[in-house]
Coordinates of N, CA, C and O in Angstrom, one line a residue:
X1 N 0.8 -1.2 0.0 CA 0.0 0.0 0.0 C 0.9 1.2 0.0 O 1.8 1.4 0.8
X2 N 0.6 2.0 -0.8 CA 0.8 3.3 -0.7 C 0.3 4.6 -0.6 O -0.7 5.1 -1.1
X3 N 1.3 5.1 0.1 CA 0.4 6.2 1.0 C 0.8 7.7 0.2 O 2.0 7.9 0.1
X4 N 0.3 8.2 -0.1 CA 0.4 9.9 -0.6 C 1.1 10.8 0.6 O 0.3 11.6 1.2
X5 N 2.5 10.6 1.0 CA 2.6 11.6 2.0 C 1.8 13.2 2.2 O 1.3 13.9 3.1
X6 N 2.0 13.5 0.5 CA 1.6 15.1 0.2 C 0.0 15.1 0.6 O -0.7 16.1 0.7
X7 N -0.4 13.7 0.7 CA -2.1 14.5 1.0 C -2.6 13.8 2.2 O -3.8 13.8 2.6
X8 N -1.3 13.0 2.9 CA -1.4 12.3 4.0 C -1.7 13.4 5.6 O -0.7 13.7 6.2
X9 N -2.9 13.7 5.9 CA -2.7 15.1 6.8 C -3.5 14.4 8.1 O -4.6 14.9 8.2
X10 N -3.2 13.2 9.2 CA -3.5 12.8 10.3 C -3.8 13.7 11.5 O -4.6 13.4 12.4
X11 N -2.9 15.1 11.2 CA -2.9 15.9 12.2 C -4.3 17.1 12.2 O -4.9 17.6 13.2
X12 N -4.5 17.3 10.8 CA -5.3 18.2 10.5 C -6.4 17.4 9.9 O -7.1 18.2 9.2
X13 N -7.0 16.1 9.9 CA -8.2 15.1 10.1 C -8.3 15.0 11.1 O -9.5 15.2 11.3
X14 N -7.7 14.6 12.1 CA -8.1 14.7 13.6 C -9.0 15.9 13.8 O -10.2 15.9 14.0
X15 N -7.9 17.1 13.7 CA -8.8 18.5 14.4 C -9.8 18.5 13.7 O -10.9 18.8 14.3
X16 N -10.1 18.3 12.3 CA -11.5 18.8 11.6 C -12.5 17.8 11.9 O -13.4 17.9 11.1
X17 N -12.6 16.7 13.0 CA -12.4 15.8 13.2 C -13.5 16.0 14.1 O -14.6 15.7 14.0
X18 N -12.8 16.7 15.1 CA -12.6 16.9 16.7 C -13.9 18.5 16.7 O -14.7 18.5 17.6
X19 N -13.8 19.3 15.9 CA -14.4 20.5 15.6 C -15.7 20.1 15.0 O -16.7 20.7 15.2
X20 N -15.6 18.4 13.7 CA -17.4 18.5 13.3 C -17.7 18.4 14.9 O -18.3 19.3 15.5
X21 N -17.4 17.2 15.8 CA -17.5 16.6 16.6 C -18.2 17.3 17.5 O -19.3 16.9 18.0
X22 N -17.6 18.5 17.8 CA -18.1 19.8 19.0 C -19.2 20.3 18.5 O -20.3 20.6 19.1
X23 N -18.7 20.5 16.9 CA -20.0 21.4 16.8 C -21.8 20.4 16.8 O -22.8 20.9 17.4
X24 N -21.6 19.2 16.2 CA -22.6 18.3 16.7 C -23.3 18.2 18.2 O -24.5 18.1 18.5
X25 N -22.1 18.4 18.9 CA -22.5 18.2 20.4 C -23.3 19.6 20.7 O -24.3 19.8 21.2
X26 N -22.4 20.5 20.2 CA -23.4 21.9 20.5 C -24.6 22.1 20.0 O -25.6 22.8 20.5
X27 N -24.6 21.4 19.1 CA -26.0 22.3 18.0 C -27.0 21.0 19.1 O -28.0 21.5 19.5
X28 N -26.9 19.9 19.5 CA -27.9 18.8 19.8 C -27.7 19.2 21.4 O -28.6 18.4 21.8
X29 N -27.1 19.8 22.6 CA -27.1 20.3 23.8 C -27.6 21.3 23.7 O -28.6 21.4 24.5
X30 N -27.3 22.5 22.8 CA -28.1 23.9 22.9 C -29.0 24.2 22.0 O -29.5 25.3 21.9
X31 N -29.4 23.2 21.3 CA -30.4 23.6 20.4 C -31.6 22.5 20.1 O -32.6 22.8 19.5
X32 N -31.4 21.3 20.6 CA -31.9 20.3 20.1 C -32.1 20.0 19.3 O -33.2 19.5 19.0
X33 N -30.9 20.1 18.1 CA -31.0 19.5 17.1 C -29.6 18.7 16.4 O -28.4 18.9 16.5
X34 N -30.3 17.9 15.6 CA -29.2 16.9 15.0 C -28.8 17.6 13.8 O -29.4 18.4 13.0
X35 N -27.5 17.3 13.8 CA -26.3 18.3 12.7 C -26.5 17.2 12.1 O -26.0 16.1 12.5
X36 N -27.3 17.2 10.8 CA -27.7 16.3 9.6 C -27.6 17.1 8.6 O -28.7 17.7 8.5
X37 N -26.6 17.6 7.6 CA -26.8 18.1 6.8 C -28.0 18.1 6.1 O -28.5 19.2 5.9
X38 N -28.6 17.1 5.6 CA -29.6 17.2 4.4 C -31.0 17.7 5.3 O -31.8 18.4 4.8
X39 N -31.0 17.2 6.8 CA -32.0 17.8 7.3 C -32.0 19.2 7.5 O -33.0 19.9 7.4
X40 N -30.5 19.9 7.8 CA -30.7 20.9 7.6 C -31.0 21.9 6.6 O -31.7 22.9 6.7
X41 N -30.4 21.4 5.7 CA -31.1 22.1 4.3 C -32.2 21.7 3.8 O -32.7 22.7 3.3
X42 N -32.9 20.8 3.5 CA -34.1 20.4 3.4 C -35.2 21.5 4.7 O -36.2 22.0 4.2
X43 N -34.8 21.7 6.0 CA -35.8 22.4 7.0 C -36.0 23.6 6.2 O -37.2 24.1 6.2
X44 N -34.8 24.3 5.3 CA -34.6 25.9 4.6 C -35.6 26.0 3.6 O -36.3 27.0 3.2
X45 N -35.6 24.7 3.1 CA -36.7 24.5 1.8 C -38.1 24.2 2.1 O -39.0 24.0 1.3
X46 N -38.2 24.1 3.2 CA -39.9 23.4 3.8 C -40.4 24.8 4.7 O -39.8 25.6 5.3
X47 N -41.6 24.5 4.5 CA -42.8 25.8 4.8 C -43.2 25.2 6.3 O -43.1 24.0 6.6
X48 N -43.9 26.1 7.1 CA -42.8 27.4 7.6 C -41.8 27.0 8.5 O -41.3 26.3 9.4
X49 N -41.8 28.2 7.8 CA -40.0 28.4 8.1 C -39.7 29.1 9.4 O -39.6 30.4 9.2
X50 N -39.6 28.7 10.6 CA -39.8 29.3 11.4 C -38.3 29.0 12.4 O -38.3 29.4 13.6
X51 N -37.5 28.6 12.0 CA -36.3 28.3 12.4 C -35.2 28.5 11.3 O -34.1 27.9 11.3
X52 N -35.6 29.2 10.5 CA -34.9 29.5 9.4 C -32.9 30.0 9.7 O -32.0 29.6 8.9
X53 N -32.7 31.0 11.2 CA -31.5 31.7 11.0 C -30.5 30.8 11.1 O -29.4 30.9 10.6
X54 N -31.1 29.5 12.4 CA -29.8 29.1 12.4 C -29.1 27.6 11.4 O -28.1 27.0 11.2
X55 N -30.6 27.4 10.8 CA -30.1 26.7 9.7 C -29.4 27.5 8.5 O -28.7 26.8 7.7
X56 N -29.4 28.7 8.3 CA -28.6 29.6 7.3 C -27.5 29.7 7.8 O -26.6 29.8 6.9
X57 N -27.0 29.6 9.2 CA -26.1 30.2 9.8 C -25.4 29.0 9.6 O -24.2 29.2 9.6
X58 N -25.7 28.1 9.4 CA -25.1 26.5 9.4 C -24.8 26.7 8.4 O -23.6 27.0 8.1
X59 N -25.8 26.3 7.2 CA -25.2 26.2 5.6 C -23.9 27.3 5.1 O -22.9 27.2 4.3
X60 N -24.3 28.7 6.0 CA -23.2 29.5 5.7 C -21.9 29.4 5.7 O -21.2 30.0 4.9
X61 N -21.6 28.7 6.8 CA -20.6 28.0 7.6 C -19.9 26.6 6.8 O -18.7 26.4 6.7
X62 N -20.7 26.0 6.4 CA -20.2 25.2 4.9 C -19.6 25.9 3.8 O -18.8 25.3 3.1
X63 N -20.0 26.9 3.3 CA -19.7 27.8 2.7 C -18.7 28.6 2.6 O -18.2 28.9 1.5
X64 N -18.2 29.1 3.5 CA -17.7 30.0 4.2 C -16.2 29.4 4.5 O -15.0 29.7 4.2
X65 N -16.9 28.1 5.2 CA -15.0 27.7 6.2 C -14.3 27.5 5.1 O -13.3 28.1 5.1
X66 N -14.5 27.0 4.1 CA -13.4 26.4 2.8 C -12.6 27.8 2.4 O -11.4 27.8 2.5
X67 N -13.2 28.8 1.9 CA -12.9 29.9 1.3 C -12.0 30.8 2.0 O -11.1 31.4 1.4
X68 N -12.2 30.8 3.9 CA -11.5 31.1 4.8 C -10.6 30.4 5.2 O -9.7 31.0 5.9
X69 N -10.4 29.0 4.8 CA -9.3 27.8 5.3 C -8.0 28.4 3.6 O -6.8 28.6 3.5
X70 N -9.1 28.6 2.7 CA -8.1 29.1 1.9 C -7.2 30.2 1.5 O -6.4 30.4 0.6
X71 N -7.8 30.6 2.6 CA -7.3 32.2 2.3 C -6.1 32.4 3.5 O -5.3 33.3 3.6
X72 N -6.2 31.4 4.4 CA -5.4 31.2 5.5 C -4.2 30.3 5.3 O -3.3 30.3 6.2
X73 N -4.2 29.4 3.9 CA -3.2 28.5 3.5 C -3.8 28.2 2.5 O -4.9 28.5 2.1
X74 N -2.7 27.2 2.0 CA -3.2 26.4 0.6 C -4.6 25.8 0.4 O -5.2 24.9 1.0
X75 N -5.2 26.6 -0.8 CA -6.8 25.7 -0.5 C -6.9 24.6 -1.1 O -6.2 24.2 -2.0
X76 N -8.1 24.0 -0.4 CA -8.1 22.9 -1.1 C -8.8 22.7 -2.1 O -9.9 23.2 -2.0
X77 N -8.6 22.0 -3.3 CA -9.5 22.3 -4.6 C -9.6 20.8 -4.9 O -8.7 19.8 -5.0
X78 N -10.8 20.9 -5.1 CA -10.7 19.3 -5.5 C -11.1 18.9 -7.1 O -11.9 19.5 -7.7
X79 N -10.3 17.9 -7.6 CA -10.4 17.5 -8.9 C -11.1 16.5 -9.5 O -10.6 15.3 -9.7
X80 N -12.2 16.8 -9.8 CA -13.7 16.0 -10.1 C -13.4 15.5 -11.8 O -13.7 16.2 -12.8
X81 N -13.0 14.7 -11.8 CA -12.8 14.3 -13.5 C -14.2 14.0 -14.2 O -14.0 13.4 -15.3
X82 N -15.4 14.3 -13.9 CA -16.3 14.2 -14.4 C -17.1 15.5 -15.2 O -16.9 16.7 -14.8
X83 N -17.9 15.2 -16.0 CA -18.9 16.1 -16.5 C -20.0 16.6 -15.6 O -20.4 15.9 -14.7
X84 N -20.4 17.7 -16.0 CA -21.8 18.2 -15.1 C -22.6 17.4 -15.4 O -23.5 17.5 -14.6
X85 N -23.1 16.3 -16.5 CA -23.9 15.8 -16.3 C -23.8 14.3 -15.3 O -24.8 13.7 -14.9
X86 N -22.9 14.0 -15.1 CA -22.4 13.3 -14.1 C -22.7 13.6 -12.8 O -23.6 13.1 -12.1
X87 N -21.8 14.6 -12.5 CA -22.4 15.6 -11.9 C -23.5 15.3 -10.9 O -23.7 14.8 -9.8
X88 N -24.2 16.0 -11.9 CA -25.7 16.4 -11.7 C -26.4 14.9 -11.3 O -27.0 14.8 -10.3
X89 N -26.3 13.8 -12.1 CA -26.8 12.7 -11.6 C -26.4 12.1 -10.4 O -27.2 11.7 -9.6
X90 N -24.9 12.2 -10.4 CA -24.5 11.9 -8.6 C -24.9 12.5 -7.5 O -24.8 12.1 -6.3
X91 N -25.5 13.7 -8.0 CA -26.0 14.7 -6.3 C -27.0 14.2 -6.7 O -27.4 14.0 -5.6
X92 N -27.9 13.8 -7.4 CA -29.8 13.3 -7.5 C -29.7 12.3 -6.9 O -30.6 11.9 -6.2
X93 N -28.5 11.5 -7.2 CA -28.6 10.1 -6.4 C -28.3 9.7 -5.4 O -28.4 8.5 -5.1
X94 N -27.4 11.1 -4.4 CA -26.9 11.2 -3.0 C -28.5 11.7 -2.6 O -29.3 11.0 -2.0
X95 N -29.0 13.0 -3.1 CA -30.0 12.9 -2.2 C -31.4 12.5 -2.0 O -32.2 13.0 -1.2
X96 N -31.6 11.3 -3.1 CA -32.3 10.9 -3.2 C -32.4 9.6 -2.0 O -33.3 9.2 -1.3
X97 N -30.7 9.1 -2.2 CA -30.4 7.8 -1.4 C -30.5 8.7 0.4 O -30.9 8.0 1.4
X98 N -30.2 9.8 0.5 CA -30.2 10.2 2.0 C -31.6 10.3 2.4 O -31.9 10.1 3.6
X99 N -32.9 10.5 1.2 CA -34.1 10.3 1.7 C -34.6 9.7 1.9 O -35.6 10.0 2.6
X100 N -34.4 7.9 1.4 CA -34.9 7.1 1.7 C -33.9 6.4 2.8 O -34.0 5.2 3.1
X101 N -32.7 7.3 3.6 CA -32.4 6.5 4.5 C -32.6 7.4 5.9 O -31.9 7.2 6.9
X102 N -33.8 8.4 5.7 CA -34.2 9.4 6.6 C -33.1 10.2 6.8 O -32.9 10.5 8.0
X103 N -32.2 10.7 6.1 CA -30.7 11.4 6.7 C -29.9 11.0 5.6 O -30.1 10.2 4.7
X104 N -28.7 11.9 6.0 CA -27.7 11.7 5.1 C -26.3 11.1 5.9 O -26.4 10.7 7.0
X105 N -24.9 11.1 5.2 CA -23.6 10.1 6.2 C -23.2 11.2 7.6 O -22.6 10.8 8.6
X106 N -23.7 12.6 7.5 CA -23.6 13.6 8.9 C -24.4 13.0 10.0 O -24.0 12.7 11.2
X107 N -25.8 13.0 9.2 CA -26.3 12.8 10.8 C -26.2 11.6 11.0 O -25.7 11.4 12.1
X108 N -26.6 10.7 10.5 CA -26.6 8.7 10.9 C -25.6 8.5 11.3 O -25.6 7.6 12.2
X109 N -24.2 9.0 11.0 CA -22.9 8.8 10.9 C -22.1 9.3 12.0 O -21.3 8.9 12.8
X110 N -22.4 10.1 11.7 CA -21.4 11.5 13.0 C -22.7 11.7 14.3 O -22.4 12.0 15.5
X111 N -23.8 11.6 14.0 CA -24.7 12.2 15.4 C -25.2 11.1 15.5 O -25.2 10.7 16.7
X112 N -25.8 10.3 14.7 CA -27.1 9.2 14.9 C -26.3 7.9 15.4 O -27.1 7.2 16.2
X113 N -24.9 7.2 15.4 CA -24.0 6.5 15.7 C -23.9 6.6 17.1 O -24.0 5.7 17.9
X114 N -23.6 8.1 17.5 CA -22.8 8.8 18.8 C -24.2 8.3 19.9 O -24.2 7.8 21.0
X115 N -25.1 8.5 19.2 CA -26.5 8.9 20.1 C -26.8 6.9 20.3 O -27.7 6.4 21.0
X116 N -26.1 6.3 19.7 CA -26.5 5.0 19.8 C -27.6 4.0 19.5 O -27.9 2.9 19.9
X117 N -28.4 5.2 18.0 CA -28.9 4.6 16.8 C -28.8 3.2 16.3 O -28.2 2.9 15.3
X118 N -29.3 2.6 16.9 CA -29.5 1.0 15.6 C -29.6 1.1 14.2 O -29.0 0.6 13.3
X119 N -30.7 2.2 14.1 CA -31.1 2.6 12.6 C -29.9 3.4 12.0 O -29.3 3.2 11.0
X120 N -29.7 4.3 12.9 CA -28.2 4.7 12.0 C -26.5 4.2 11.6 O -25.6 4.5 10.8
X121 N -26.7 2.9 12.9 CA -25.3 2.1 12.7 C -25.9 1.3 11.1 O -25.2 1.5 10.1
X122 N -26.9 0.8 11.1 CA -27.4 0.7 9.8 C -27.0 1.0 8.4 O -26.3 0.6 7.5
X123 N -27.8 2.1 8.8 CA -27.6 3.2 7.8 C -26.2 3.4 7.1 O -25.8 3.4 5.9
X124 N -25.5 3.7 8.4 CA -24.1 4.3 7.9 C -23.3 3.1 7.2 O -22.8 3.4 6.1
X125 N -23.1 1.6 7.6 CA -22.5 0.6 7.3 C -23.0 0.8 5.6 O -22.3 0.7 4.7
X126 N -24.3 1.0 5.6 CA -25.3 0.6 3.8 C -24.4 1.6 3.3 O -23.8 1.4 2.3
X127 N -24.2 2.9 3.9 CA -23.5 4.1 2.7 C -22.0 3.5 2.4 O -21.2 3.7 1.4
X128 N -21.7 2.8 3.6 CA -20.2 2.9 3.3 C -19.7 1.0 2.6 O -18.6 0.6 2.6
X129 N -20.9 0.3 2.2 CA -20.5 -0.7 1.6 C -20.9 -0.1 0.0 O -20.2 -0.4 -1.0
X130 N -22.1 0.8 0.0 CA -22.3 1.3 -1.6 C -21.0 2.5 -2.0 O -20.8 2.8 -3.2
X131 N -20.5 2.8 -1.2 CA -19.4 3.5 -1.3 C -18.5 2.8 -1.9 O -18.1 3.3 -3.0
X132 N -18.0 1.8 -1.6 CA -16.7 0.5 -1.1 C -17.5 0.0 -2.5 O -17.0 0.3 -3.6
X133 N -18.3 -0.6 -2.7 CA -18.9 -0.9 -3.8 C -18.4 -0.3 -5.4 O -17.8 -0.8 -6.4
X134 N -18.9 1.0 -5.1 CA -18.9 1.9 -6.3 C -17.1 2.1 -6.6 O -16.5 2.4 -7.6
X135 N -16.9 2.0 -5.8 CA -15.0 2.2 -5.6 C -14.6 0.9 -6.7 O -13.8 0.9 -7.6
X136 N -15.0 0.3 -6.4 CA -14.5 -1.4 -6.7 C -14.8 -1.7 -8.3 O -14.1 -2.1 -9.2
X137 N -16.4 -1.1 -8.2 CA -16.7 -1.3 -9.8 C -16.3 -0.2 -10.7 O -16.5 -0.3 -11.9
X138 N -15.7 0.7 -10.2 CA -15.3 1.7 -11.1 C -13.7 1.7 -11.6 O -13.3 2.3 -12.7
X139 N -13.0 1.1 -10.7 CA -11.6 0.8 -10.4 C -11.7 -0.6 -11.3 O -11.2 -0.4 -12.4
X140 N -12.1 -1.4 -11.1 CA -11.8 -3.1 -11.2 C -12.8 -3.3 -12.8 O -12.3 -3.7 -13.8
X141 N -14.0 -3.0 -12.5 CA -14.8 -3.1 -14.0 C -14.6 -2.0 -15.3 O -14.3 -2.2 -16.5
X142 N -14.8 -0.9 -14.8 CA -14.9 0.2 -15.9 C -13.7 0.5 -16.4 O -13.5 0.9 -17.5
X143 N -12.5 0.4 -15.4 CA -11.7 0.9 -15.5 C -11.2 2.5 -15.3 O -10.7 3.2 -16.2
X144 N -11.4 2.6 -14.2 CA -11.1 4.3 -13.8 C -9.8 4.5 -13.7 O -9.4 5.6 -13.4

């Protein structure tokens, strides 16, 4: 096995690590709610909207930290070898697959695990064998 020293960063996966971690614990101690990505943005898109700020304040924050992590050091840019129509079918089929698993790999994964979810240890193992899957047949069959 070989390892990518240059993109090998144990020190700085830990902390971003350690930081979703907190922020999970905060948002579900002081707010009662689960740091679920797709639930959070799905709540922005559903009527009424009556908790609207700090779900903005969240997506913002996705938004935001990368552009600021970049501007603080090297950013990170990631290299998507695919077409927008690709694209576009893989995000229909992430959030299509997070709807029929009530959530997406944030919350089942990072909050729904912690909280000691059956349904989410579940969950998370199905994303990460279709994951491990799609790896396999793209590598080994298609030839990627």
């Amino acid at each position: 096995m070989l390892i990518d020293s240059t993109h090998f960063t144990p020190g700085l996966s830990l902390a971003g690590g350690l930081i979703i971690g907190l922020a999970a614990a905060v948002l579900v101690l002081f707010n009662g709610r689960i740091a679920g990505i797709s639930g959070i943005f799905g709540g922005l898109l559903s009527l009424p909207r009556n908790d609207s700020g700090w779900r903005l304040a969240f997506v913002a924050g996705l938004v935001i930290a990368p552009i600021v992590a970049g501007l603080l050091g090297k950013p990170a840019i990631a290299d998507i070898e695919a077409n927008w129509g690709v694209i576009l079918v893989a995000g229909f089929l992430v959030g299509l697959g997070a709807r029929y698993a009530s959530g997406c790999t944030s919350g089942h994964g990072v909050c729904g695990i912690s909280r000691g979810s059956l349904r989410s240890l579940v969950a998370t193992l199905t994303f990460m064998a279709a994951g491990l899957l799609t790896v396999v047949v793209h590598q080994h069959l298609i030839g990627g």
